Amino acid sequence: MHERMVEARCLEERLIRMQRGGDGYFWIGGPGEEAFNVALGLLAKKGQGLDHDYLHLHYRSSATLLAMGADPVDALRQMKSVATDPYSGGRNFCGHYSKREWNVAPITSPIEVQYATAIGTAIAQKRAGGEGITIVQGGDAGTAEGDFASCLVWASRPGFELPMLIIVTNNGWGISTPGHEQHGEQRIADRGKAFGMRTATIDGNDAESAYRGLEEAMRYVRRERKPFLLEAYVSRLYGHSSSSGSNYVETEFDCVTEIEKKLVARHLRTSDECDSLRAEYEQFLLEAAKTVSLEPKPEPASVWEHVFTDRDIVGEGARKVPHDNRLWKAPACSFPTTKASKSGSAS
């Protein structure tokens, strides 16, 4: 866990430097959440399809992707907006991951919509059975959105409870608004009790507590096929985003520093080994960023790719439904799929 946490921190700090140096338009990420997010990535049942876990994450989840095995250079590519970015082809800003092979649903910029979309994969997994579960994660401020309330309602319907691990990473802030000015409840996790679901609040800054808390919650959801609302207290070490300056906040708890203190105290690693590990990742990502800066930008003509479908996916997957024959003979797709077609030369 320590090595992945250091890798994730070095990646976020490199992304911040790239944005400040003009190699990116905007930065937002999760430095301060490494202990929790690395544990989540290590424990997720990775793969594609209903038998594996579906992950509906948010833009502070880079450490989770790295723990699952993602290449950190691909995150640099998304920051630089180059065509080799495997997540969006250089068309989205950093932290917006998407990996179909691992059931990682596209991360969105509008906050907390993942709580609503996660209901769909959870219903599919409820019907399919097996051990695969749906994991959805968002921030504390976003729990004010209606999507979060919808998630609690749909996850807990009597007799049709969903195998969902609902995570709230609570950093105490909603952009520039302190959480204590907005939350009348003592713990966000307590909201789950009104829906009859099991809940817990853990210290997400402590790697051991985070791992054990996640492991227990995931075991419950897999075995019982019922929802679990888990709240994890975490830090926000570089502010909300580049819009708030992205400067290190010395008053916040630093999970990487703390785990290194424990490793040294338990004689599992020395301070020099910890420093060397960080230096190796910093140098690797520095060199990688230089290489990425030379990679091509997406061609202007590709701007319409992945916006509209280029085939009749409704018709391909249609089943004859007695009350709705439109699904049986769906018309060919007429959405514009290229820039030329949008101007009227094709349909």
mmCIF file of C-alpha atoms in Angstrom:
data_model
loop_
_atom_site.group_PDB
_atom_site.id
_atom_site.type_symbol
_atom_site.label_atom_id
_atom_site.label_comp_id
_atom_site.label_asym_id
_atom_site.label_seq_id
_atom_site.Cartn_x
_atom_site.Cartn_y
_atom_site.Cartn_z
ATOM 1 C CA MET A 1 0.000 0.000 0.000
ATOM 2 C CA HIS A 2 2.780 2.422 0.860
ATOM 3 C CA GLU A 3 4.364 2.233 -2.591
ATOM 4 C CA ARG A 4 1.055 2.816 -4.379
ATOM 5 C CA MET A 5 0.297 5.745 -2.047
ATOM 6 C CA VAL A 6 3.665 7.348 -2.841
ATOM 7 C CA GLU A 7 3.139 6.755 -6.559
ATOM 8 C CA ALA A 8 -0.307 8.368 -6.398
ATOM 9 C CA ARG A 9 0.986 11.401 -4.455
ATOM 10 C CA CYS A 10 3.873 11.915 -6.892
ATOM 11 C CA LEU A 11 1.455 11.646 -9.797
ATOM 12 C CA GLU A 12 -0.887 14.295 -8.390
ATOM 13 C CA GLU A 13 2.017 16.638 -7.650
ATOM 14 C CA ARG A 14 3.350 16.158 -11.195
ATOM 15 C CA LEU A 15 -0.117 16.929 -12.599
ATOM 16 C CA ILE A 16 -0.221 20.132 -10.554
ATOM 17 C CA ARG A 17 3.191 21.154 -11.891
ATOM 18 C CA MET A 18 2.079 20.419 -15.458
ATOM 19 C CA GLN A 19 -0.986 22.618 -15.067
ATOM 20 C CA ARG A 20 1.051 25.451 -13.598
ATOM 21 C CA GLY A 21 3.594 25.112 -16.397
ATOM 22 C CA GLY A 22 1.010 25.395 -19.148
ATOM 23 C CA ASP A 23 0.842 21.677 -19.924
ATOM 24 C CA GLY A 24 -2.762 21.401 -18.846
ATOM 25 C CA TYR A 25 -5.859 23.541 -18.605
ATOM 26 C CA PHE A 26 -7.146 22.534 -15.188
ATOM 27 C CA TRP A 27 -6.214 20.266 -12.284
ATOM 28 C CA ILE A 28 -8.435 18.474 -9.848
ATOM 29 C CA GLY A 29 -7.490 15.358 -7.924
ATOM 30 C CA GLY A 30 -7.225 13.448 -4.690
ATOM 31 C CA PRO A 31 -3.966 14.127 -2.807
ATOM 32 C CA GLY A 32 -4.816 13.361 0.806
ATOM 33 C CA GLU A 33 -7.119 10.435 -0.036
ATOM 34 C CA GLU A 34 -4.366 7.942 -0.957
ATOM 35 C CA ALA A 35 -4.748 5.686 2.100
ATOM 36 C CA PHE A 36 -8.431 5.097 1.446
ATOM 37 C CA ASN A 37 -8.362 5.059 -2.351
ATOM 38 C CA VAL A 38 -5.412 2.673 -2.638
ATOM 39 C CA ALA A 39 -7.153 0.235 -0.290
ATOM 40 C CA LEU A 40 -10.298 0.472 -2.423
ATOM 41 C CA GLY A 41 -8.394 -0.301 -5.606
ATOM 42 C CA LEU A 42 -6.595 -3.269 -4.057
ATOM 43 C CA LEU A 43 -9.803 -4.793 -2.710
ATOM 44 C CA ALA A 44 -12.031 -4.322 -5.765
ATOM 45 C CA LYS A 45 -12.802 -7.455 -7.782
ATOM 46 C CA LYS A 46 -11.330 -6.236 -11.064
ATOM 47 C CA GLY A 47 -12.684 -7.362 -14.410
ATOM 48 C CA GLN A 48 -15.439 -6.878 -16.965
ATOM 49 C CA GLY A 49 -19.027 -7.991 -16.617
ATOM 50 C CA LEU A 50 -21.570 -8.662 -13.902
ATOM 51 C CA ASP A 51 -19.383 -11.136 -12.009
ATOM 52 C CA HIS A 52 -16.907 -8.345 -11.230
ATOM 53 C CA ASP A 53 -17.266 -5.103 -9.318
ATOM 54 C CA TYR A 54 -18.587 -1.994 -11.052
ATOM 55 C CA LEU A 55 -16.892 1.217 -9.927
ATOM 56 C CA HIS A 56 -18.612 4.594 -10.200
ATOM 57 C CA LEU A 57 -15.862 6.889 -8.940
ATOM 58 C CA HIS A 58 -15.172 10.616 -8.915
ATOM 59 C CA TYR A 59 -12.396 12.954 -9.974
ATOM 60 C CA ARG A 60 -10.345 12.331 -6.824
ATOM 61 C CA SER A 61 -9.891 8.613 -7.551
ATOM 62 C CA SER A 62 -6.499 8.440 -9.289
ATOM 63 C CA ALA A 63 -5.006 6.374 -6.429
ATOM 64 C CA THR A 64 -7.761 3.771 -6.877
ATOM 65 C CA LEU A 65 -6.955 3.417 -10.575
ATOM 66 C CA LEU A 66 -3.222 3.106 -9.862
ATOM 67 C CA ALA A 67 -3.869 0.426 -7.229
ATOM 68 C CA MET A 68 -5.886 -1.488 -9.827
ATOM 69 C CA GLY A 69 -2.920 -1.395 -12.179
ATOM 70 C CA ALA A 70 -3.431 1.708 -14.323
ATOM 71 C CA ASP A 71 -0.389 3.276 -15.998
ATOM 72 C CA PRO A 72 0.334 6.685 -14.386
ATOM 73 C CA VAL A 73 1.631 7.981 -17.724
ATOM 74 C CA ASP A 74 -1.903 7.770 -19.113
ATOM 75 C CA ALA A 75 -2.997 10.304 -16.471
ATOM 76 C CA LEU A 76 -0.266 12.645 -17.732
ATOM 77 C CA ARG A 77 -1.608 12.170 -21.250
ATOM 78 C CA GLN A 78 -5.084 13.222 -20.171
ATOM 79 C CA MET A 79 -3.662 16.288 -18.430
ATOM 80 C CA LYS A 80 -1.732 17.235 -21.586
ATOM 81 C CA SER A 81 -4.852 16.576 -23.724
ATOM 82 C CA VAL A 82 -2.994 14.438 -26.258
ATOM 83 C CA ALA A 83 -4.569 11.929 -28.619
ATOM 84 C CA THR A 84 -2.886 9.009 -26.836
ATOM 85 C CA ASP A 85 -4.988 9.605 -23.697
ATOM 86 C CA PRO A 86 -6.802 6.246 -23.411
ATOM 87 C CA TYR A 87 -9.631 7.624 -21.288
ATOM 88 C CA SER A 88 -10.938 10.443 -23.468
ATOM 89 C CA GLY A 89 -8.622 10.798 -26.467
ATOM 90 C CA GLY A 90 -7.411 14.159 -25.178
ATOM 91 C CA ARG A 91 -10.940 15.534 -24.959
ATOM 92 C CA ASN A 92 -11.447 15.704 -21.181
ATOM 93 C CA PHE A 93 -9.401 17.138 -18.341
ATOM 94 C CA CYS A 94 -7.442 15.196 -15.765
ATOM 95 C CA GLY A 95 -8.952 12.724 -13.333
ATOM 96 C CA HIS A 96 -11.777 11.706 -15.663
ATOM 97 C CA TYR A 97 -11.029 8.020 -15.980
ATOM 98 C CA SER A 98 -13.001 5.367 -17.812
ATOM 99 C CA LYS A 99 -11.985 1.748 -18.347
ATOM 100 C CA ARG A 100 -14.530 -0.692 -19.691
ATOM 101 C CA GLU A 101 -12.246 -3.705 -19.196
ATOM 102 C CA TRP A 102 -12.339 -3.081 -15.430
ATOM 103 C CA ASN A 103 -15.995 -1.965 -15.123
ATOM 104 C CA VAL A 104 -14.848 1.578 -14.320
ATOM 105 C CA ALA A 105 -17.721 3.789 -15.467
ATOM 106 C CA PRO A 106 -16.846 7.178 -17.003
ATOM 107 C CA ILE A 107 -16.169 9.793 -14.338
ATOM 108 C CA THR A 108 -18.218 12.935 -14.832
ATOM 109 C CA SER A 109 -17.597 16.594 -14.059
ATOM 110 C CA PRO A 110 -21.121 17.252 -12.707
ATOM 111 C CA ILE A 111 -20.902 16.161 -9.107
ATOM 112 C CA GLU A 112 -22.572 13.064 -7.712
ATOM 113 C CA VAL A 113 -24.480 11.903 -10.793
ATOM 114 C CA GLN A 114 -22.626 8.628 -10.231
ATOM 115 C CA TYR A 115 -24.930 7.900 -7.288
ATOM 116 C CA ALA A 116 -27.850 7.735 -9.720
ATOM 117 C CA THR A 117 -26.152 5.810 -12.544
ATOM 118 C CA ALA A 118 -24.770 3.225 -10.098
ATOM 119 C CA ILE A 119 -28.326 2.090 -9.399
ATOM 120 C CA GLY A 120 -28.469 0.546 -12.882
ATOM 121 C CA THR A 121 -25.457 -1.744 -12.530
ATOM 122 C CA ALA A 122 -26.572 -2.707 -9.020
ATOM 123 C CA ILE A 123 -29.998 -3.758 -10.298
ATOM 124 C CA ALA A 124 -28.348 -5.842 -13.037
ATOM 125 C CA GLN A 125 -26.108 -7.528 -10.451
ATOM 126 C CA LYS A 126 -29.045 -8.134 -8.143
ATOM 127 C CA ARG A 127 -30.802 -9.996 -10.931
ATOM 128 C CA ALA A 128 -27.689 -11.872 -12.040
ATOM 129 C CA GLY A 129 -26.575 -13.031 -8.585
ATOM 130 C CA GLY A 130 -22.926 -13.973 -8.013
ATOM 131 C CA GLU A 131 -20.337 -12.025 -6.028
ATOM 132 C CA GLY A 132 -20.003 -8.881 -8.113
ATOM 133 C CA ILE A 133 -21.059 -5.670 -6.381
ATOM 134 C CA THR A 134 -21.498 -2.028 -7.344
ATOM 135 C CA ILE A 135 -19.221 0.499 -5.658
ATOM 136 C CA VAL A 136 -20.083 4.183 -5.844
ATOM 137 C CA GLN A 137 -17.998 6.965 -4.326
ATOM 138 C CA GLY A 138 -18.506 10.701 -3.937
ATOM 139 C CA GLY A 139 -17.736 13.583 -1.625
ATOM 140 C CA ASP A 140 -19.494 14.930 1.449
ATOM 141 C CA ALA A 141 -20.790 18.119 -0.166
ATOM 142 C CA GLY A 142 -22.339 16.153 -2.979
ATOM 143 C CA THR A 143 -24.609 14.300 -0.573
ATOM 144 C CA ALA A 144 -26.806 17.403 -0.722
ATOM 145 C CA GLU A 145 -27.678 16.456 -4.298
ATOM 146 C CA GLY A 146 -30.861 14.570 -5.042
ATOM 147 C CA ASP A 147 -28.854 11.813 -6.746
ATOM 148 C CA PHE A 148 -27.545 10.719 -3.351
ATOM 149 C CA ALA A 149 -31.053 10.535 -1.889
ATOM 150 C CA SER A 150 -32.218 8.565 -4.939
ATOM 151 C CA CYS A 151 -29.365 6.132 -4.397
ATOM 152 C CA LEU A 152 -30.397 5.511 -0.776
ATOM 153 C CA VAL A 153 -34.019 4.956 -1.795
ATOM 154 C CA TRP A 154 -33.318 2.554 -4.659
ATOM 155 C CA ALA A 155 -30.633 0.641 -2.767
ATOM 156 C CA SER A 156 -32.913 -0.147 0.164
ATOM 157 C CA ARG A 157 -36.316 -1.085 -1.293
ATOM 158 C CA PRO A 158 -37.769 -3.838 0.919
ATOM 159 C CA GLY A 159 -37.351 -7.213 -0.720
ATOM 160 C CA PHE A 160 -35.174 -5.806 -3.522
ATOM 161 C CA GLU A 161 -32.162 -4.428 -1.672
ATOM 162 C CA LEU A 162 -29.206 -3.812 -3.970
ATOM 163 C CA PRO A 163 -25.619 -5.090 -3.599
ATOM 164 C CA MET A 164 -24.135 -1.592 -3.371
ATOM 165 C CA LEU A 165 -21.249 -0.194 -1.375
ATOM 166 C CA ILE A 166 -22.124 3.494 -1.098
ATOM 167 C CA ILE A 167 -19.039 5.509 -0.135
ATOM 168 C CA VAL A 168 -18.812 9.119 1.027
ATOM 169 C CA THR A 169 -15.262 10.451 1.364
ATOM 170 C CA ASN A 170 -15.657 13.361 3.760
ATOM 171 C CA ASN A 171 -12.902 15.976 3.508
ATOM 172 C CA GLY A 172 -14.912 18.614 5.350
ATOM 173 C CA TRP A 173 -15.246 20.967 2.397
ATOM 174 C CA GLY A 174 -17.578 21.703 -0.484
ATOM 175 C CA ILE A 175 -15.248 23.707 -2.765
ATOM 176 C CA SER A 176 -14.888 26.805 -0.490
ATOM 177 C CA THR A 177 -17.718 26.063 1.943
ATOM 178 C CA PRO A 178 -16.815 24.396 5.257
ATOM 179 C CA GLY A 179 -18.885 21.302 5.926
ATOM 180 C CA HIS A 180 -19.759 22.249 9.515
ATOM 181 C CA GLU A 181 -21.807 25.152 8.165
ATOM 182 C CA GLN A 182 -23.920 22.831 6.010
ATOM 183 C CA HIS A 183 -24.417 19.548 7.850
ATOM 184 C CA GLY A 184 -26.867 19.383 10.746
ATOM 185 C CA GLU A 185 -26.278 15.655 11.186
ATOM 186 C CA GLN A 186 -23.369 14.360 13.275
ATOM 187 C CA ARG A 187 -22.349 11.790 10.674
ATOM 188 C CA ILE A 188 -23.388 11.520 7.036
ATOM 189 C CA ALA A 189 -23.384 7.725 7.412
ATOM 190 C CA ASP A 190 -26.270 8.057 9.870
ATOM 191 C CA ARG A 191 -28.586 8.893 6.984
ATOM 192 C CA GLY A 192 -28.394 5.271 5.908
ATOM 193 C CA LYS A 193 -29.968 4.128 9.181
ATOM 194 C CA ALA A 194 -33.273 5.737 8.208
ATOM 195 C CA PHE A 195 -33.295 3.399 5.191
ATOM 196 C CA GLY A 196 -32.530 0.337 7.267
ATOM 197 C CA MET A 197 -29.075 -0.168 5.834
ATOM 198 C CA ARG A 198 -25.882 -1.003 7.652
ATOM 199 C CA THR A 199 -23.478 1.935 8.055
ATOM 200 C CA ALA A 200 -20.022 2.776 9.386
ATOM 201 C CA THR A 201 -17.682 5.741 9.726
ATOM 202 C CA ILE A 202 -13.932 5.149 9.499
ATOM 203 C CA ASP A 203 -10.643 7.051 9.548
ATOM 204 C CA GLY A 204 -9.802 7.153 5.852
ATOM 205 C CA ASN A 205 -6.445 8.795 6.574
ATOM 206 C CA ASP A 206 -5.137 5.690 8.325
ATOM 207 C CA ALA A 207 -4.145 3.009 5.824
ATOM 208 C CA GLU A 208 -4.828 0.082 8.152
ATOM 209 C CA SER A 209 -8.218 1.386 9.304
ATOM 210 C CA ALA A 210 -9.220 2.186 5.738
ATOM 211 C CA TYR A 211 -8.273 -1.274 4.476
ATOM 212 C CA ARG A 212 -10.038 -3.107 7.293
ATOM 213 C CA GLY A 213 -13.149 -0.923 7.093
ATOM 214 C CA LEU A 214 -13.455 -1.398 3.348
ATOM 215 C CA GLU A 215 -12.766 -5.116 3.578
ATOM 216 C CA GLU A 216 -15.540 -5.627 6.123
ATOM 217 C CA ALA A 217 -18.048 -3.496 4.204
ATOM 218 C CA MET A 218 -17.322 -5.243 0.901
ATOM 219 C CA ARG A 219 -17.571 -8.665 2.510
ATOM 220 C CA TYR A 220 -21.013 -7.770 3.885
ATOM 221 C CA VAL A 221 -22.330 -6.509 0.531
ATOM 222 C CA ARG A 222 -21.005 -9.547 -1.358
ATOM 223 C CA ARG A 223 -22.461 -12.041 1.111
ATOM 224 C CA GLU A 224 -25.761 -10.392 2.051
ATOM 225 C CA ARG A 225 -26.471 -8.723 -1.342
ATOM 226 C CA LYS A 226 -27.603 -5.625 0.550
ATOM 227 C CA PRO A 227 -26.351 -2.005 0.603
ATOM 228 C CA PHE A 228 -23.783 -0.553 2.999
ATOM 229 C CA LEU A 229 -23.165 3.177 3.528
ATOM 230 C CA LEU A 230 -19.524 3.846 4.427
ATOM 231 C CA GLU A 231 -18.258 7.306 5.381
ATOM 232 C CA ALA A 232 -14.494 7.872 5.443
ATOM 233 C CA TYR A 233 -12.827 10.978 6.878
ATOM 234 C CA VAL A 234 -10.019 12.113 4.578
ATOM 235 C CA SER A 235 -7.859 15.194 3.975
ATOM 236 C CA ARG A 236 -7.833 17.627 1.078
ATOM 237 C CA LEU A 237 -4.137 18.457 0.883
ATOM 238 C CA TYR A 238 -4.008 20.733 -2.162
ATOM 239 C CA GLY A 239 -7.369 22.457 -1.970
ATOM 240 C CA HIS A 240 -10.343 21.908 -4.245
ATOM 241 C CA SER A 241 -8.550 22.298 -7.584
ATOM 242 C CA SER A 242 -6.204 24.565 -9.529
ATOM 243 C CA SER A 243 -8.937 27.184 -9.257
ATOM 244 C CA SER A 244 -8.242 27.470 -5.519
ATOM 245 C CA GLY A 245 -4.463 27.644 -5.939
ATOM 246 C CA SER A 246 -3.577 23.946 -5.427
ATOM 247 C CA ASN A 247 -1.111 24.759 -2.657
ATOM 248 C CA TYR A 248 -0.153 22.249 0.055
ATOM 249 C CA VAL A 249 -2.256 22.708 3.212
ATOM 250 C CA GLU A 250 0.091 22.117 6.146
ATOM 251 C CA THR A 251 -2.694 21.996 8.726
ATOM 252 C CA GLU A 252 -4.276 18.900 7.179
ATOM 253 C CA PHE A 253 -3.354 15.331 8.153
ATOM 254 C CA ASP A 254 -0.988 13.785 5.563
ATOM 255 C CA CYS A 255 -1.622 10.040 5.200
ATOM 256 C CA VAL A 256 1.631 9.379 3.315
ATOM 257 C CA THR A 257 3.735 11.036 6.030
ATOM 258 C CA GLU A 258 1.884 9.131 8.727
ATOM 259 C CA ILE A 259 2.235 5.692 7.151
ATOM 260 C CA GLU A 260 5.959 6.323 6.705
ATOM 261 C CA LYS A 261 6.287 7.162 10.399
ATOM 262 C CA LYS A 262 4.675 3.817 11.215
ATOM 263 C CA LEU A 263 6.836 1.874 8.764
ATOM 264 C CA VAL A 264 9.986 3.383 10.238
ATOM 265 C CA ALA A 265 8.825 2.820 13.834
ATOM 266 C CA ARG A 266 8.082 -0.844 13.055
ATOM 267 C CA HIS A 267 11.455 -1.259 11.278
ATOM 268 C CA LEU A 268 9.718 -2.190 8.030
ATOM 269 C CA ARG A 269 11.385 0.629 6.078
ATOM 270 C CA THR A 270 13.981 3.286 6.816
ATOM 271 C CA SER A 271 13.555 7.009 6.234
ATOM 272 C CA ASP A 272 16.160 6.814 3.477
ATOM 273 C CA GLU A 273 14.196 4.052 1.732
ATOM 274 C CA CYS A 274 11.032 6.155 1.883
ATOM 275 C CA ASP A 275 12.886 9.172 0.474
ATOM 276 C CA SER A 276 14.434 7.070 -2.282
ATOM 277 C CA LEU A 277 11.072 5.635 -3.295
ATOM 278 C CA ARG A 278 9.577 9.102 -3.645
ATOM 279 C CA ALA A 279 12.619 10.359 -5.588
ATOM 280 C CA GLU A 280 12.339 7.443 -8.030
ATOM 281 C CA TYR A 281 8.690 8.162 -8.801
ATOM 282 C CA GLU A 282 9.282 11.899 -9.086
ATOM 283 C CA GLN A 283 12.085 11.352 -11.610
ATOM 284 C CA PHE A 284 10.103 8.772 -13.581
ATOM 285 C CA LEU A 285 7.068 11.039 -13.862
ATOM 286 C CA LEU A 286 9.229 14.051 -14.749
ATOM 287 C CA GLU A 287 10.764 12.169 -17.665
ATOM 288 C CA ALA A 288 7.383 10.752 -18.671
ATOM 289 C CA ALA A 289 5.850 14.237 -18.718
ATOM 290 C CA LYS A 290 8.589 15.413 -21.090
ATOM 291 C CA THR A 291 7.834 12.515 -23.435
ATOM 292 C CA VAL A 292 4.087 13.055 -23.267
ATOM 293 C CA SER A 293 4.532 16.743 -24.154
ATOM 294 C CA LEU A 294 5.813 15.636 -27.570
ATOM 295 C CA GLU A 295 2.858 13.390 -28.343
ATOM 296 C CA PRO A 296 0.273 14.592 -30.904
ATOM 297 C CA LYS A 297 -2.896 16.469 -30.098
ATOM 298 C CA PRO A 298 -6.182 15.024 -31.356
ATOM 299 C CA GLU A 299 -7.096 15.912 -34.913
ATOM 300 C CA PRO A 300 -9.873 18.535 -35.180
ATOM 301 C CA ALA A 301 -11.974 16.122 -37.244
ATOM 302 C CA SER A 302 -12.095 13.713 -34.322
ATOM 303 C CA VAL A 303 -14.114 16.130 -32.197
ATOM 304 C CA TRP A 304 -17.346 14.241 -32.967
ATOM 305 C CA GLU A 305 -15.965 10.810 -32.135
ATOM 306 C CA HIS A 306 -17.605 9.136 -29.133
ATOM 307 C CA VAL A 307 -20.221 11.899 -28.966
ATOM 308 C CA PHE A 308 -22.916 10.096 -30.952
ATOM 309 C CA THR A 309 -23.131 6.417 -31.794
ATOM 310 C CA ASP A 310 -22.146 5.501 -35.327
ATOM 311 C CA ARG A 311 -24.444 2.492 -35.483
ATOM 312 C CA ASP A 312 -27.900 1.411 -34.411
ATOM 313 C CA ILE A 313 -27.065 0.102 -30.927
ATOM 314 C CA VAL A 314 -30.726 0.148 -29.914
ATOM 315 C CA GLY A 315 -31.712 -2.075 -32.812
ATOM 316 C CA GLU A 316 -28.736 -4.409 -32.299
ATOM 317 C CA GLY A 317 -29.666 -5.126 -28.738
ATOM 318 C CA ALA A 318 -33.423 -4.985 -29.101
ATOM 319 C CA ARG A 319 -35.764 -7.704 -27.893
ATOM 320 C CA LYS A 320 -39.378 -7.917 -28.981
ATOM 321 C CA VAL A 321 -41.421 -6.398 -26.217
ATOM 322 C CA PRO A 322 -45.206 -6.794 -26.616
ATOM 323 C CA HIS A 323 -46.059 -3.351 -25.306
ATOM 324 C CA ASP A 324 -43.370 -1.496 -27.254
ATOM 325 C CA ASN A 325 -42.589 -2.649 -30.797
ATOM 326 C CA ARG A 326 -40.352 0.364 -31.331
ATOM 327 C CA LEU A 327 -37.530 -1.664 -29.812
ATOM 328 C CA TRP A 328 -38.058 -4.489 -32.317
ATOM 329 C CA LYS A 329 -37.677 -2.388 -35.479
ATOM 330 C CA ALA A 330 -35.623 0.521 -34.338
ATOM 331 C CA PRO A 331 -34.753 2.921 -37.176
ATOM 332 C CA ALA A 332 -31.176 3.358 -38.325
ATOM 333 C CA CYS A 333 -29.185 5.925 -36.387
ATOM 334 C CA SER A 334 -29.653 9.415 -37.765
ATOM 335 C CA PHE A 335 -27.433 11.329 -35.371
ATOM 336 C CA PRO A 336 -24.570 13.266 -36.949
ATOM 337 C CA THR A 337 -21.382 11.270 -36.427
ATOM 338 C CA THR A 338 -18.873 13.472 -38.173
ATOM 339 C CA LYS A 339 -18.336 17.185 -38.528
ATOM 340 C CA ALA A 340 -19.271 16.924 -42.193
ATOM 341 C CA SER A 341 -22.507 15.103 -41.437
ATOM 342 C CA LYS A 342 -23.476 17.760 -38.865
ATOM 343 C CA SER A 343 -23.271 20.425 -41.578
ATOM 344 C CA GLY A 344 -25.816 18.533 -43.626
ATOM 345 C CA SER A 345 -23.818 16.468 -46.108
ATOM 346 C CA ALA A 346 -24.774 13.217 -44.419
ATOM 347 C CA SER A 347 -27.109 11.954 -41.759
#
